Amino acid sequence: SRLLNELYAFAEDERPDLFPNSRRPGIAAVAGAAEELLGLPIDHYALVDLLGFVDVVDALGGVTVNNLKPLRVEIDRLGRPGSHPAFELRPGLHRLNGYSALAYSRSRETTSDYDRMQRQRCVIGSLARQADPARVLAAFPRLVKVLKRSVATDIPAKRLPSLLQAAGDQPVKVATVGFTPPGYNVGWSSGYPIPNVHKIRSTVHRMTRPTAVTATTRANPD
């Protein structure tokens, strides 16, 4: 058996023969495992490398996160020139640039893997909520360069306009859940949790099913 975060490298580097009908065996492996675990179809993917993540955050002017615990952060410039400072991030709101956001997401020296997962969800959710249309439009020239260099996707270009239209001009609403012990496992194997697939699928269904929309009005301040 393999951990989910090992599947991409396993399929790409060791057993691409298991996915003979895919040009991206790593994507096929991760998408297939996610579909089985979540009970959701995976229609498309977007793959962003670490430097691409750094550049996207910087292009959008950084990201604000609410840090919950004291955390030692060590900057990794991923081969680019520059210093590699380490610092203590105190609890509270912090504005992070690309390298700091990446380090915040990846740090695990003084915390558990589950804390790291929570921070990763926090960063992605915060970035999505803060990327309002005006901010994205202002950053568009820089984002185009990042997308060309660091992002791979199978979303057809003809679908992008409809996806952007579906997003609309309202702030993105992001809800996350961590499928971590002790709530979402049925036991342990070699020190790793065995996922409770039924509970995970039930939670995903509850969070993704359509909800009734109620029209509301508000007084015009003018």
mmCIF file of C-alpha atoms in Angstrom:
data_model
loop_
_atom_site.group_PDB
_atom_site.id
_atom_site.type_symbol
_atom_site.label_atom_id
_atom_site.label_comp_id
_atom_site.label_asym_id
_atom_site.label_seq_id
_atom_site.Cartn_x
_atom_site.Cartn_y
_atom_site.Cartn_z
ATOM 1 C CA SER A 1 0.000 0.000 0.000
ATOM 2 C CA ARG A 2 1.027 3.619 -0.548
ATOM 3 C CA LEU A 3 0.188 6.862 1.198
ATOM 4 C CA LEU A 4 -1.885 9.220 -0.906
ATOM 5 C CA ASN A 5 0.878 11.822 -1.013
ATOM 6 C CA GLU A 6 3.237 9.214 -2.504
ATOM 7 C CA LEU A 7 0.939 8.144 -5.324
ATOM 8 C CA TYR A 8 1.976 10.770 -7.850
ATOM 9 C CA ALA A 9 5.685 9.961 -7.686
ATOM 10 C CA PHE A 10 4.967 6.218 -7.479
ATOM 11 C CA ALA A 11 2.946 6.225 -10.701
ATOM 12 C CA GLU A 12 5.196 8.659 -12.571
ATOM 13 C CA ASP A 13 8.560 7.181 -11.625
ATOM 14 C CA GLU A 14 8.015 3.537 -10.652
ATOM 15 C CA ARG A 15 4.889 2.062 -12.246
ATOM 16 C CA PRO A 16 3.615 4.102 -15.181
ATOM 17 C CA ASP A 17 2.729 0.756 -16.768
ATOM 18 C CA LEU A 18 -0.269 0.566 -14.414
ATOM 19 C CA PHE A 19 -1.824 3.486 -16.312
ATOM 20 C CA PRO A 20 -1.179 2.701 -19.997
ATOM 21 C CA ASN A 21 -4.032 4.887 -21.250
ATOM 22 C CA SER A 22 -2.885 8.059 -19.534
ATOM 23 C CA ARG A 23 -0.207 10.522 -20.618
ATOM 24 C CA ARG A 24 0.053 11.608 -16.960
ATOM 25 C CA PRO A 25 0.120 8.407 -14.856
ATOM 26 C CA GLY A 26 0.693 10.389 -11.650
ATOM 27 C CA ILE A 27 -2.449 12.422 -12.230
ATOM 28 C CA ALA A 28 -4.409 9.281 -13.112
ATOM 29 C CA ALA A 29 -3.305 7.590 -9.875
ATOM 30 C CA VAL A 30 -4.137 10.517 -7.600
ATOM 31 C CA ALA A 31 -7.434 11.275 -9.345
ATOM 32 C CA GLY A 32 -8.508 7.638 -9.215
ATOM 33 C CA ALA A 33 -7.707 7.342 -5.509
ATOM 34 C CA ALA A 34 -9.504 10.615 -4.756
ATOM 35 C CA GLU A 35 -12.588 9.494 -6.682
ATOM 36 C CA GLU A 36 -12.749 6.231 -4.735
ATOM 37 C CA LEU A 37 -12.182 7.921 -1.387
ATOM 38 C CA LEU A 38 -14.528 10.885 -1.851
ATOM 39 C CA GLY A 39 -17.206 9.291 -4.025
ATOM 40 C CA LEU A 40 -16.926 12.187 -6.499
ATOM 41 C CA PRO A 41 -15.964 12.186 -10.179
ATOM 42 C CA ILE A 42 -12.783 14.107 -11.032
ATOM 43 C CA ASP A 43 -13.440 15.816 -14.370
ATOM 44 C CA HIS A 44 -10.262 17.875 -14.759
ATOM 45 C CA TYR A 45 -7.036 18.715 -12.997
ATOM 46 C CA ALA A 46 -4.692 21.662 -12.537
ATOM 47 C CA LEU A 47 -1.129 20.854 -11.490
ATOM 48 C CA VAL A 48 0.959 23.682 -10.005
ATOM 49 C CA ASP A 49 4.602 23.203 -9.041
ATOM 50 C CA LEU A 50 6.046 24.750 -5.879
ATOM 51 C CA LEU A 51 7.664 27.698 -7.630
ATOM 52 C CA GLY A 52 4.381 28.302 -9.425
ATOM 53 C CA PHE A 53 2.599 28.482 -6.085
ATOM 54 C CA VAL A 54 5.142 31.046 -4.862
ATOM 55 C CA ASP A 55 4.678 33.138 -7.987
ATOM 56 C CA VAL A 56 0.867 33.006 -7.872
ATOM 57 C CA VAL A 57 0.830 34.232 -4.264
ATOM 58 C CA ASP A 58 3.252 37.034 -5.094
ATOM 59 C CA ALA A 59 1.308 38.006 -8.217
ATOM 60 C CA LEU A 60 -1.814 38.416 -6.074
ATOM 61 C CA GLY A 61 0.046 40.572 -3.561
ATOM 62 C CA GLY A 62 0.420 37.932 -0.841
ATOM 63 C CA VAL A 63 -2.073 36.086 1.330
ATOM 64 C CA THR A 64 -3.322 36.789 4.859
ATOM 65 C CA VAL A 65 -3.587 33.799 7.203
ATOM 66 C CA ASN A 66 -4.721 33.383 10.781
ATOM 67 C CA ASN A 67 -1.977 31.376 12.475
ATOM 68 C CA LEU A 68 -3.217 29.388 15.479
ATOM 69 C CA LYS A 69 0.016 28.140 17.094
ATOM 70 C CA PRO A 70 3.598 29.401 17.409
ATOM 71 C CA LEU A 71 5.445 28.021 14.393
ATOM 72 C CA ARG A 72 9.068 27.973 13.281
ATOM 73 C CA VAL A 73 9.218 28.839 9.585
ATOM 74 C CA GLU A 74 12.285 28.226 7.411
ATOM 75 C CA ILE A 75 12.337 29.759 3.945
ATOM 76 C CA ASP A 76 13.311 27.464 1.048
ATOM 77 C CA ARG A 77 13.958 29.392 -2.186
ATOM 78 C CA LEU A 78 13.828 26.169 -4.232
ATOM 79 C CA GLY A 79 17.087 26.833 -6.043
ATOM 80 C CA ARG A 80 16.505 30.505 -6.718
ATOM 81 C CA PRO A 81 19.151 32.940 -5.403
ATOM 82 C CA GLY A 82 18.548 34.713 -2.121
ATOM 83 C CA SER A 83 18.664 34.245 1.619
ATOM 84 C CA HIS A 84 17.015 31.425 3.572
ATOM 85 C CA PRO A 85 15.873 33.065 6.813
ATOM 86 C CA ALA A 86 14.163 31.220 9.646
ATOM 87 C CA PHE A 87 11.774 32.945 12.022
ATOM 88 C CA GLU A 88 9.087 32.319 14.611
ATOM 89 C CA LEU A 89 5.537 33.040 13.463
ATOM 90 C CA ARG A 90 3.356 34.011 16.414
ATOM 91 C CA PRO A 91 -0.402 33.332 16.643
ATOM 92 C CA GLY A 92 -2.568 35.898 14.898
ATOM 93 C CA LEU A 93 -3.109 37.421 11.463
ATOM 94 C CA HIS A 94 -0.072 37.602 9.182
ATOM 95 C CA ARG A 95 0.416 38.782 5.609
ATOM 96 C CA LEU A 96 2.693 36.296 3.840
ATOM 97 C CA ASN A 97 4.517 36.566 0.533
ATOM 98 C CA GLY A 98 4.970 33.575 -1.757
ATOM 99 C CA TYR A 99 8.008 31.999 -0.101
ATOM 100 C CA SER A 100 6.649 32.578 3.413
ATOM 101 C CA ALA A 101 3.258 31.101 2.465
ATOM 102 C CA LEU A 102 4.972 28.024 1.032
ATOM 103 C CA ALA A 103 7.163 27.627 4.126
ATOM 104 C CA TYR A 104 4.123 28.094 6.374
ATOM 105 C CA SER A 105 2.277 25.376 4.457
ATOM 106 C CA ARG A 106 5.162 22.887 4.471
ATOM 107 C CA SER A 107 6.653 23.309 7.956
ATOM 108 C CA ARG A 108 6.398 20.223 10.152
ATOM 109 C CA GLU A 109 9.496 20.290 12.358
ATOM 110 C CA THR A 110 7.606 21.284 15.505
ATOM 111 C CA THR A 111 4.067 20.197 14.561
ATOM 112 C CA SER A 112 2.254 17.095 13.329
ATOM 113 C CA ASP A 113 1.401 16.194 9.752
ATOM 114 C CA TYR A 114 -2.241 16.893 10.609
ATOM 115 C CA ASP A 115 -1.381 20.439 11.725
ATOM 116 C CA ARG A 116 0.419 20.894 8.422
ATOM 117 C CA MET A 117 -2.642 19.681 6.512
ATOM 118 C CA GLN A 118 -4.760 22.230 8.362
ATOM 119 C CA ARG A 119 -2.340 25.039 7.463
ATOM 120 C CA GLN A 120 -2.356 23.986 3.810
ATOM 121 C CA ARG A 121 -6.150 24.108 3.708
ATOM 122 C CA CYS A 122 -6.013 27.491 5.443
ATOM 123 C CA VAL A 123 -3.631 28.959 2.861
ATOM 124 C CA ILE A 124 -5.571 27.661 -0.157
ATOM 125 C CA GLY A 125 -8.905 28.769 1.304
ATOM 126 C CA SER A 126 -7.574 32.212 2.227
ATOM 127 C CA LEU A 127 -6.033 32.683 -1.205
ATOM 128 C CA ALA A 128 -9.317 31.770 -2.903
ATOM 129 C CA ARG A 129 -11.367 34.100 -0.691
ATOM 130 C CA GLN A 130 -8.959 37.009 -1.132
ATOM 131 C CA ALA A 131 -8.592 36.668 -4.903
ATOM 132 C CA ASP A 132 -11.480 38.982 -5.799
ATOM 133 C CA PRO A 133 -12.036 39.833 -9.501
ATOM 134 C CA ALA A 134 -10.419 43.282 -9.265
ATOM 135 C CA ARG A 135 -7.308 41.821 -7.645
ATOM 136 C CA VAL A 136 -7.056 39.043 -10.217
ATOM 137 C CA LEU A 137 -7.529 41.506 -13.085
ATOM 138 C CA ALA A 138 -4.736 43.735 -11.778
ATOM 139 C CA ALA A 139 -2.447 40.717 -11.447
ATOM 140 C CA PHE A 140 -3.441 39.195 -14.801
ATOM 141 C CA PRO A 141 -0.246 40.019 -16.757
ATOM 142 C CA ARG A 142 1.926 38.379 -14.079
ATOM 143 C CA LEU A 143 -0.462 35.450 -13.685
ATOM 144 C CA VAL A 144 -0.371 34.647 -17.399
ATOM 145 C CA LYS A 145 3.411 34.229 -17.230
ATOM 146 C CA VAL A 146 3.103 31.960 -14.192
ATOM 147 C CA LEU A 147 0.397 29.848 -15.812
ATOM 148 C CA LYS A 148 2.471 29.314 -18.946
ATOM 149 C CA ARG A 149 5.572 28.363 -16.963
ATOM 150 C CA SER A 150 4.310 26.454 -13.931
ATOM 151 C CA VAL A 151 0.758 25.167 -14.422
ATOM 152 C CA ALA A 152 -0.437 22.093 -16.325
ATOM 153 C CA THR A 153 -4.132 21.358 -16.796
ATOM 154 C CA ASP A 154 -6.493 19.384 -19.017
ATOM 155 C CA ILE A 155 -9.310 21.935 -18.793
ATOM 156 C CA PRO A 156 -10.239 22.765 -22.410
ATOM 157 C CA ALA A 157 -9.574 26.405 -23.286
ATOM 158 C CA LYS A 158 -13.128 26.744 -24.613
ATOM 159 C CA ARG A 159 -14.482 25.982 -21.127
ATOM 160 C CA LEU A 160 -12.552 28.726 -19.357
ATOM 161 C CA PRO A 161 -15.001 31.559 -20.204
ATOM 162 C CA SER A 162 -17.949 29.588 -18.802
ATOM 163 C CA LEU A 163 -15.970 28.688 -15.672
ATOM 164 C CA LEU A 164 -15.075 32.335 -15.095
ATOM 165 C CA GLN A 165 -18.682 33.335 -15.636
ATOM 166 C CA ALA A 166 -19.846 30.675 -13.159
ATOM 167 C CA ALA A 167 -17.456 32.078 -10.554
ATOM 168 C CA GLY A 168 -19.179 35.445 -10.920
ATOM 169 C CA ASP A 169 -18.123 38.603 -9.139
ATOM 170 C CA GLN A 170 -18.916 37.488 -5.603
ATOM 171 C CA PRO A 171 -16.292 36.463 -3.019
ATOM 172 C CA VAL A 172 -15.523 32.759 -3.107
ATOM 173 C CA LYS A 173 -17.067 30.740 -0.281
ATOM 174 C CA VAL A 174 -14.669 28.039 0.889
ATOM 175 C CA ALA A 175 -15.513 25.249 3.309
ATOM 176 C CA THR A 176 -12.902 22.658 4.254
ATOM 177 C CA VAL A 177 -12.791 19.522 6.351
ATOM 178 C CA GLY A 178 -9.802 17.444 7.402
ATOM 179 C CA PHE A 179 -10.303 13.695 7.113
ATOM 180 C CA THR A 180 -7.940 12.995 9.996
ATOM 181 C CA PRO A 181 -7.925 10.763 13.084
ATOM 182 C CA PRO A 182 -9.684 10.107 15.311
ATOM 183 C CA GLY A 183 -12.859 11.159 13.552
ATOM 184 C CA TYR A 184 -12.274 9.676 10.108
ATOM 185 C CA ASN A 185 -10.380 6.429 10.575
ATOM 186 C CA VAL A 186 -11.456 2.915 11.488
ATOM 187 C CA GLY A 187 -8.105 1.746 12.817
ATOM 188 C CA TRP A 188 -4.383 1.823 12.147
ATOM 189 C CA SER A 189 -1.942 -0.062 9.932
ATOM 190 C CA SER A 190 1.832 0.236 10.415
ATOM 191 C CA GLY A 191 1.292 3.502 12.233
ATOM 192 C CA TYR A 192 -0.935 5.013 9.550
ATOM 193 C CA PRO A 193 -4.710 5.567 9.812
ATOM 194 C CA ILE A 194 -7.117 3.380 7.847
ATOM 195 C CA PRO A 195 -9.708 5.788 6.391
ATOM 196 C CA ASN A 196 -13.379 5.409 7.191
ATOM 197 C CA VAL A 197 -14.493 5.598 3.563
ATOM 198 C CA HIS A 198 -18.227 5.512 4.321
ATOM 199 C CA LYS A 199 -17.984 8.447 6.732
ATOM 200 C CA ILE A 200 -15.743 10.415 4.386
ATOM 201 C CA ARG A 201 -18.147 9.941 1.470
ATOM 202 C CA SER A 202 -21.144 10.860 3.624
ATOM 203 C CA THR A 203 -19.413 14.060 4.742
ATOM 204 C CA VAL A 204 -18.466 14.976 1.169
ATOM 205 C CA HIS A 205 -22.044 14.379 0.002
ATOM 206 C CA ARG A 206 -23.438 16.550 2.788
ATOM 207 C CA MET A 207 -21.039 19.401 2.034
ATOM 208 C CA THR A 208 -21.457 19.362 -1.749
ATOM 209 C CA ARG A 209 -25.162 18.738 -2.232
ATOM 210 C CA PRO A 210 -27.135 21.711 -3.583
ATOM 211 C CA THR A 211 -28.748 23.925 -0.966
ATOM 212 C CA ALA A 212 -31.891 25.955 -1.314
ATOM 213 C CA VAL A 213 -31.246 29.588 -2.177
ATOM 214 C CA THR A 214 -33.452 32.109 -0.405
ATOM 215 C CA ALA A 215 -33.828 35.576 -1.911
ATOM 216 C CA THR A 216 -32.897 38.358 0.487
ATOM 217 C CA THR A 217 -33.156 42.115 0.310
ATOM 218 C CA ARG A 218 -31.338 44.855 2.093
ATOM 219 C CA ALA A 219 -31.983 48.545 2.527
ATOM 220 C CA ASN A 220 -30.266 50.844 0.051
ATOM 221 C CA PRO A 221 -27.933 53.121 2.069
ATOM 222 C CA ASP A 222 -28.551 55.893 -0.458
#
